[in-house]
Coordinates of C-alpha atoms in Angstrom, one line a residue:
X235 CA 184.3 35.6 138.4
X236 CA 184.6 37.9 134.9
X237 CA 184.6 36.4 131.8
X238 CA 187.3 37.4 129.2
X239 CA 186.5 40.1 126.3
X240 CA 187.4 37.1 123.8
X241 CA 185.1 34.7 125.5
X242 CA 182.1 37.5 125.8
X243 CA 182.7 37.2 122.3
X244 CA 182.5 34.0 121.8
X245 CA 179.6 33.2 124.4
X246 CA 177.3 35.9 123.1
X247 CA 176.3 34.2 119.2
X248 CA 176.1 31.0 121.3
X249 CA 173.7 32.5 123.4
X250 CA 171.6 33.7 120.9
X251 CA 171.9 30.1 119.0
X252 CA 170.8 28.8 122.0
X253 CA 167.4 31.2 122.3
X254 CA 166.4 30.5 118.6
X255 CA 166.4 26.7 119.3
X256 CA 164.5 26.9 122.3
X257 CA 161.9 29.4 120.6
X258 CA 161.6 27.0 117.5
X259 CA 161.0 23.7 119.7
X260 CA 158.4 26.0 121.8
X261 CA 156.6 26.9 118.9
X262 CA 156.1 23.3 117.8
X263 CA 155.3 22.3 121.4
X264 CA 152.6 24.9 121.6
X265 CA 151.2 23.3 118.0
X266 CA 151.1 20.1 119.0
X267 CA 149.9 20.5 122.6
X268 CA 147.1 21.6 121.5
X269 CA 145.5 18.5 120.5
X270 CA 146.3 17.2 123.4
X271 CA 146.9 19.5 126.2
X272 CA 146.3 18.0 129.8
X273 CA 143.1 19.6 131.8
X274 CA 146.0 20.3 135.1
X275 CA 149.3 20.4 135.5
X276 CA 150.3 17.2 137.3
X277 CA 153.3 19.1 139.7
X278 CA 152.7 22.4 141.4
X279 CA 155.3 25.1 139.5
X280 CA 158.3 25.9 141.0
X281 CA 159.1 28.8 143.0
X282 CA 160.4 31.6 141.0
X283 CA 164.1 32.7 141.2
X284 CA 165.6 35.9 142.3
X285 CA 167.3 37.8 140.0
X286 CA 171.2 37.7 139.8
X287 CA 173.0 40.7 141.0
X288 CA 174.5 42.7 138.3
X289 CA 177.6 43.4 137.9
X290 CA 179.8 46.9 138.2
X291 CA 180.9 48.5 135.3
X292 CA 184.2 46.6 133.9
X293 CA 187.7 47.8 132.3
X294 CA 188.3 47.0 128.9
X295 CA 191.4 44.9 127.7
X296 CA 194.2 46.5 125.6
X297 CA 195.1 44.9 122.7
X298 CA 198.2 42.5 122.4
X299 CA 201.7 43.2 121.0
X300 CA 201.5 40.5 118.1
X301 CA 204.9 38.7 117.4
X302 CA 206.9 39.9 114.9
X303 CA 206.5 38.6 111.5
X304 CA 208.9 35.9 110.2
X305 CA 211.6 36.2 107.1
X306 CA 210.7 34.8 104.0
X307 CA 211.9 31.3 103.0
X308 CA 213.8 31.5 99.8
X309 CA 212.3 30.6 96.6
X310 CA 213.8 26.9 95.6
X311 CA 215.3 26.5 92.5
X312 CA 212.9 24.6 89.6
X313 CA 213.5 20.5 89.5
X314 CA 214.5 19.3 86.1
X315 CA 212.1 17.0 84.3
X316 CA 212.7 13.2 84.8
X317 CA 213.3 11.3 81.2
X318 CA 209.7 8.8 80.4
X319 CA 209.4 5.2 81.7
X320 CA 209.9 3.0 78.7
X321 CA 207.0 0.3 77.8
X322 CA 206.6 -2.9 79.2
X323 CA 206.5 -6.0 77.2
X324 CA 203.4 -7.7 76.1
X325 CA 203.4 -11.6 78.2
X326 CA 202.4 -14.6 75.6
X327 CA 198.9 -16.4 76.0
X328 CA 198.4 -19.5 78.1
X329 CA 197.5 -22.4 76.6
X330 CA 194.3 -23.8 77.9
X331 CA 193.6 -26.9 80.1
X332 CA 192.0 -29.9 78.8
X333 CA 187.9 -30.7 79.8
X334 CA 187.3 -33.0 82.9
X335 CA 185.3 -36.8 82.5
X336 CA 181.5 -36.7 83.7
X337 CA 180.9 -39.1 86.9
X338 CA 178.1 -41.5 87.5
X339 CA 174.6 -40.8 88.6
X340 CA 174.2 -42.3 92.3
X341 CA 170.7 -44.9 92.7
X342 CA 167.1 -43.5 94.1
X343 CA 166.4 -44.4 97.9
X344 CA 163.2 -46.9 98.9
X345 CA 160.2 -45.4 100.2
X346 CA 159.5 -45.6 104.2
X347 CA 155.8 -46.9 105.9
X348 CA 153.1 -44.3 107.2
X349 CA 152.9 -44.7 111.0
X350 CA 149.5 -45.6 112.8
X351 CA 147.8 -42.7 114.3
X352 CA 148.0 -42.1 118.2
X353 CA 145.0 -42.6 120.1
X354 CA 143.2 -39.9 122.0
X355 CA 144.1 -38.7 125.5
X356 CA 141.3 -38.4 128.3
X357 CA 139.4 -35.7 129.5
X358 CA 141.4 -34.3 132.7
X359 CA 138.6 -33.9 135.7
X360 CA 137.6 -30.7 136.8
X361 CA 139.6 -28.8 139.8
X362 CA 137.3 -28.1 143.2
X363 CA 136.8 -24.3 144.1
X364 CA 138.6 -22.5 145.9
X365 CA 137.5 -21.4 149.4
X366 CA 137.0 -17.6 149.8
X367 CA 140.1 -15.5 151.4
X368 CA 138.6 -14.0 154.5
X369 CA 138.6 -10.2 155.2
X370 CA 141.9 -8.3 156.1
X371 CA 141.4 -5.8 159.2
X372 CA 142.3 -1.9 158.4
X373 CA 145.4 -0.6 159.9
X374 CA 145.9 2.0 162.9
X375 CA 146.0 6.1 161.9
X376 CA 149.1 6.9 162.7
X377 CA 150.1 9.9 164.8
X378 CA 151.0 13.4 162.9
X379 CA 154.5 14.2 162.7
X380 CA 156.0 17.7 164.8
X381 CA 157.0 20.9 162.8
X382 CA 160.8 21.6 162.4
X383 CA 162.0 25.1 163.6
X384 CA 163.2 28.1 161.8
X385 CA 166.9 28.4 160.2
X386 CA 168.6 31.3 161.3
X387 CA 169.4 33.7 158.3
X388 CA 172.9 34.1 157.4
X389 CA 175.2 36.9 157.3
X390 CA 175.3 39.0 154.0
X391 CA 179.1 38.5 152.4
X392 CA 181.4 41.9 152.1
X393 CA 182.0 43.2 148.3
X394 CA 184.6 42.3 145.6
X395 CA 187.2 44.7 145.9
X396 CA 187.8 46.1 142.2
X397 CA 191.0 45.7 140.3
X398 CA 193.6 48.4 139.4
X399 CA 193.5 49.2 135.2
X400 CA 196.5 47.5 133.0
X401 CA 198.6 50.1 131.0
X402 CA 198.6 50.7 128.0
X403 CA 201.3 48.7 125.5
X404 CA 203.6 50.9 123.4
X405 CA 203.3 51.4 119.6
X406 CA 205.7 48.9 117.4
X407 CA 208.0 50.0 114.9
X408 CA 207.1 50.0 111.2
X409 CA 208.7 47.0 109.2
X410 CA 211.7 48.0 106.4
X411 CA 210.9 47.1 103.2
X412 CA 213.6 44.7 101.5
X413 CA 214.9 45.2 98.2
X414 CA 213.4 43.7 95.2
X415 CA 215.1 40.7 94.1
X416 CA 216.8 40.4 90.7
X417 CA 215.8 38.3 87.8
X418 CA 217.0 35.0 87.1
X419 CA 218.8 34.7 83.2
X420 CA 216.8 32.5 81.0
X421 CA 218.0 28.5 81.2
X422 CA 219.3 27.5 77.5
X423 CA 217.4 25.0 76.0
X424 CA 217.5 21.2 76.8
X425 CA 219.8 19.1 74.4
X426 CA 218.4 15.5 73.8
X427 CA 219.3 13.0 76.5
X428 CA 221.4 11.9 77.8
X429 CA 223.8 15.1 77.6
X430 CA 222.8 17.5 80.4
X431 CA 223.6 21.3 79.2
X432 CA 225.5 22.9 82.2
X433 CA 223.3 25.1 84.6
X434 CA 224.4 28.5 84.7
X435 CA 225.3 30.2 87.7
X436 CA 223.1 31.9 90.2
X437 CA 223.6 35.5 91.2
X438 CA 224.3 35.9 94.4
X439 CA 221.4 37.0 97.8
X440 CA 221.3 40.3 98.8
X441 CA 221.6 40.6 102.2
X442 CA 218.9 41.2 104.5
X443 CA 218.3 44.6 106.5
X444 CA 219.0 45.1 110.2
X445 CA 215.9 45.0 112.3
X446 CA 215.5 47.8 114.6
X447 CA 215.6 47.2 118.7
X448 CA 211.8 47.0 120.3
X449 CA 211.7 48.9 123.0
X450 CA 211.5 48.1 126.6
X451 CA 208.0 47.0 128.0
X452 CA 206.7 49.3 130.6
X453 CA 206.7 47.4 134.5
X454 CA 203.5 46.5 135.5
X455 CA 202.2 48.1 138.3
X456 CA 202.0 46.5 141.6
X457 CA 198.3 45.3 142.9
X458 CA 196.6 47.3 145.9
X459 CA 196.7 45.1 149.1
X460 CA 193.4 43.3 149.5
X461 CA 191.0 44.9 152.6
X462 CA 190.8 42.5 155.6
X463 CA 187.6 40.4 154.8
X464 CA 185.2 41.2 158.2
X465 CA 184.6 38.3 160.9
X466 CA 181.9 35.7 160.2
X467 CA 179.4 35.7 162.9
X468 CA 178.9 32.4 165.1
X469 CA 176.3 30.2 163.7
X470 CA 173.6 29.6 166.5
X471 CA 172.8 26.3 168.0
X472 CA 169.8 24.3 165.9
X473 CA 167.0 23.5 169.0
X474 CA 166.8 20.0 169.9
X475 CA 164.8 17.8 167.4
X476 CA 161.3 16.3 169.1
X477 CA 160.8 13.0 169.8
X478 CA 158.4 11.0 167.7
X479 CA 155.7 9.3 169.5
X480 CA 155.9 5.5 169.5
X481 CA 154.1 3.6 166.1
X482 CA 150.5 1.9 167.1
X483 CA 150.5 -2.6 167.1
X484 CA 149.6 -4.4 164.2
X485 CA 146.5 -6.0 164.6
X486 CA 146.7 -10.3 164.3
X487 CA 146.0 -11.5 161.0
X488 CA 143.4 -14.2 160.4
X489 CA 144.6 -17.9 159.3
X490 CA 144.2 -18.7 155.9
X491 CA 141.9 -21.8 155.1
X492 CA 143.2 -25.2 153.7
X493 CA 143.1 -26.0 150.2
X494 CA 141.2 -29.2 149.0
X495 CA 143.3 -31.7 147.6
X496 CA 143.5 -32.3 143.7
X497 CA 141.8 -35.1 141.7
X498 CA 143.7 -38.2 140.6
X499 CA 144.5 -38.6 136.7
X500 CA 143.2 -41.0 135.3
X501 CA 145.2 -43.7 133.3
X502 CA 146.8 -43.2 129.9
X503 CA 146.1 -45.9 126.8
X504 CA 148.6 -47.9 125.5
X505 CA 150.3 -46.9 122.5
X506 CA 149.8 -49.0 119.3
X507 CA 153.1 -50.8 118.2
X508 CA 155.2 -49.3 114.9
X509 CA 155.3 -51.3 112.1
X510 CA 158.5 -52.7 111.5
X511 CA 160.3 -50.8 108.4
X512 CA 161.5 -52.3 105.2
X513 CA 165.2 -53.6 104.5
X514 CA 167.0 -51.3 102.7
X515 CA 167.9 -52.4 99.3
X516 CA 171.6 -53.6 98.4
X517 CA 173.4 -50.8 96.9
X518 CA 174.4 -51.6 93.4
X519 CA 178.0 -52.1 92.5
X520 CA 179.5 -48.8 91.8
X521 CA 180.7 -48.6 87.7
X522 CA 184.2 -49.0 87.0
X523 CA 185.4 -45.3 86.8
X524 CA 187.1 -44.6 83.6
X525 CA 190.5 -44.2 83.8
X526 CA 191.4 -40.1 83.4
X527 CA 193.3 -39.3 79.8
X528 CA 196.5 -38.3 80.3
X529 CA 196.7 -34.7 79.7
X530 CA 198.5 -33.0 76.8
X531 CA 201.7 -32.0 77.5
X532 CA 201.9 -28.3 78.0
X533 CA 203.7 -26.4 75.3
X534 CA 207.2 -24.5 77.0
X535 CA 206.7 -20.7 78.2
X536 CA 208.3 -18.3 75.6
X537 CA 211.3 -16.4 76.8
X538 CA 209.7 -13.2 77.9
X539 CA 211.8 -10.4 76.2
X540 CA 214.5 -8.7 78.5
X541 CA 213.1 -5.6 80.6
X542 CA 214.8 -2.1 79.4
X543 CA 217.0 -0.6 81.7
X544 CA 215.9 2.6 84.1
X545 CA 217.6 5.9 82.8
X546 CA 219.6 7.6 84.8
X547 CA 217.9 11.0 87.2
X548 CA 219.5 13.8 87.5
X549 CA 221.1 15.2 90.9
X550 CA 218.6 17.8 93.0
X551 CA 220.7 21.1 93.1
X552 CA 221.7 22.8 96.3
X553 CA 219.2 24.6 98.2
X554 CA 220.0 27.8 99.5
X555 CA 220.6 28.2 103.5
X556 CA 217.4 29.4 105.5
X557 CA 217.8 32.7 107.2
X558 CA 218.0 32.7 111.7
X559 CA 215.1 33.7 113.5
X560 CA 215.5 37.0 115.6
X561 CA 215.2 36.1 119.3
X562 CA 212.0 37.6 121.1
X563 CA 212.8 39.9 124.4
X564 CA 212.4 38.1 127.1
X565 CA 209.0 38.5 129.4
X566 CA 209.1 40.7 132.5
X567 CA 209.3 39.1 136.1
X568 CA 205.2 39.4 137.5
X569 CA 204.8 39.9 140.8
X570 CA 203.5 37.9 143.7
X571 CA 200.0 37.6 144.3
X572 CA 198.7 38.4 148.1
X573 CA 198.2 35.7 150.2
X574 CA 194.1 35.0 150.9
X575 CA 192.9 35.7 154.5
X576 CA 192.0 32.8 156.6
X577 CA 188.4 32.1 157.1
X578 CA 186.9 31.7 160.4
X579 CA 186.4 28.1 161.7
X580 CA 182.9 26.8 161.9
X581 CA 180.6 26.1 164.9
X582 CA 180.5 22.6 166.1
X583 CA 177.1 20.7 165.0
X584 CA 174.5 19.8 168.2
X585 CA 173.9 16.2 168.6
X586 CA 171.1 14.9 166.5
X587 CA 168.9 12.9 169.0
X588 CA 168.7 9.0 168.9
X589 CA 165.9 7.2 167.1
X590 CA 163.2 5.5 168.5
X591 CA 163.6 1.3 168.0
X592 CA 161.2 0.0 165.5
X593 CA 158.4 -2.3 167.5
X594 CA 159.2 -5.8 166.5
X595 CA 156.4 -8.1 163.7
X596 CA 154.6 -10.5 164.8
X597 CA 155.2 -14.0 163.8
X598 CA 153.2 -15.7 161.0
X599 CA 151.4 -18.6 161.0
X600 CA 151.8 -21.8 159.9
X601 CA 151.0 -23.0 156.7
X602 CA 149.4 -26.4 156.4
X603 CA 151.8 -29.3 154.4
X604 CA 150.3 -30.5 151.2
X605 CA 150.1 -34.3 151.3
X606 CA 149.3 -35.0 147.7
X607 CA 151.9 -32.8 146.3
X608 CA 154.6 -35.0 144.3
X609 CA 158.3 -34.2 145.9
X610 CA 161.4 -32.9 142.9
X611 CA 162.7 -36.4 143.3
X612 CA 158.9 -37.7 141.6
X613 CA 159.2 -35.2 138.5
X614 CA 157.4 -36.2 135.4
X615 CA 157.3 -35.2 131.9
X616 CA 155.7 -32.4 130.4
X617 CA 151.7 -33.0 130.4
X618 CA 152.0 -35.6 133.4
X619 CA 153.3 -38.5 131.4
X620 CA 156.4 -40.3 131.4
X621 CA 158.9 -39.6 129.0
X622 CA 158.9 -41.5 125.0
X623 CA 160.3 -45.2 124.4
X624 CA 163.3 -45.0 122.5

């Protein structure tokens, strides 16, 4: 696949963005490794690549037609100046609102007991060892597994066939040049408003030049017929895969000894009664609250003085018409690509031979039941005790 002059362009200052990066963060790797390089590399390196094939020598691009350029838009005619806003009127002050009564302070709450302190726990006995695991056996070697044959190399693909050149586009005609535009007259000057002085009138456009006839595009060649690609040869047949020899028995595990039973807890003290809290006293009689003063009658809002009327704008003058485009020649039919050769089917794939079945585990023992262990229906609190009287 070749790559575009504009995108070679493009590619080649990333590609040398993209080496100064990598040569700055390889310097400060180096100065920093080497404080703390590793004795060995912990991977074996990888294989190195072959080089890829260069490529012939390519044909350059020739430049584009560019489009032709566009007529200039007419210069618009200068806006008048819109008259100023007039001022606003100044709003009256509010009158302010009158200050609010202060309320009563609310009475001081009674002073609760100190609770008696909770008696010790006991010493929880200590738990039996535990009886030594014994000795696991070592398992079987097991058998080496058989080479794989050699792949077959494959057949070395037939050359690109190379492209004719494009021809070369005709020159384009120079541009005319237009005539230079005359001068407006000088606008009179602006009489006070509201009287609008009376614009004068505008000359008339020149008209613009006829634009000569591009010539004809040259027809594009037609492509060279593609050589017939040459026959793949037949893949051969992959030998048979070797059977793998059958995986030695697991040897029998030993049974695991029985755990001794747990100590019983012993009995928790009683807890010391609360003493019983005081009465709360009777809330005094909340004060009368003192009836709210009426408030002063607002004074009336002023008449806010009557907003001045918007002046008139003036009327946006007639823009000229925009000149038409001139229609671009139309493109030239291309022609039809060859079709691709067919390639040539693939071998069928040999069977792969069926894998051995697995030899089946042995079953484990047992476990012995635990006697002494309470059931989920049993549960306690946290710590072993029951839970708080409410």
């Amino acid at each position: 696949m070749r790559t575009p002059p504009r995108w070679r362009s493009v590619l080649a200052p990333a590609a040398m963005a993209a080496a100064l990066a990598a040569a700055a963060l390889a310097s400060t790797g180096s100065a920093l490794a080497d404080d703390h390089a590793p004795p060995h590399s912990p991977y074996p390196a990888k294989p190195a690549q072959a080089p890829a094939p260069a490529h012939g020598p390519q044909p350059a691009y020739p430049a584009k037609p560019g489009h032709p350029e566009k007529p200039g838009q007419p210069v618009h005619p200068a806006k008048p100046e819109y008259p100023a806003k007039p001022e606003q009127p100044v709003h009256p002050a509010k009158p302010e609102h009158p200050v609010k009564p202060e309320q009563p302070a609310h009475p001081a709450k009674p002073v609760n007991p100190e609770y008696p302190a909770k008696p010790a726990h006991p010493e929880k006995p200590a738990y039996p060892a535990k009886p030594a695991k014994p000795e696991q056996p070592s398992k079987p070697a097991y058998p080496a597994k058989p080479e794989y044959p050699a792949k077959p190399a494959y057949p070395a693909k037939p050359a690109k066939p190379e492209y004719p050149a494009k021809p070369a586009y005709p020159a384009k005609p120079a541009k005319p040049e237009y005539p230079a535009k005359p001068a407006y007259p000088a606008k009179p000057a602006k009489p006070e408003y509201p009287a609008k002085p009376a614009y004068p009138a505008k000359p008339a456009k020149p008209e613009y030049p006829a634009k000569p006839a591009y010539p004809a595009k040259p027809a594009k060649p037609e492509y060279p017929a593609k050589p017939a690609y040459p026959a793949k040869p037949a893949k051969p047949e992959l030998p048979s895969k070797p059977a793998y020899p059958a995986k030695p028995a697991k040897p029998d595990y030993p049974a695991k000894p029985e755990l001794p039973s747990k100590p019983a807890y012993p009995a928790k003290p009683a807890k010391p009664a609360h003493p019983e809290k005081p009465a709360y006293p009777a809330k005094p009689a909340k004060p009368e609250q003192p009836s709210k003063p009426a408030y002063p009658a607002k004074p009336a809002k002023p008449e806010y003085p009557a907003k001045p009327s918007k002046p008139e704008r003036p009327s946006k003058p007639v823009y000229p018409a925009k000149p038409s485009k001139p229609e671009h020649p139309s493109k030239p039919a291309y022609p039809s690509k060859p079709a691709k050769p067919e390639h040539p089917s693939k071998p069928a794939k040999p069977d792969h031979p069926s894998k051995p079945a697995h030899p089946s585990k042995p079953d484990h023992p047992e476990k012995p039941a635990h006697p002494d262990k309470p059931s989920k229906g049993e549960h306690k609190g946290k710590g072993g005790h029951d839970g708080h009287d409410e």
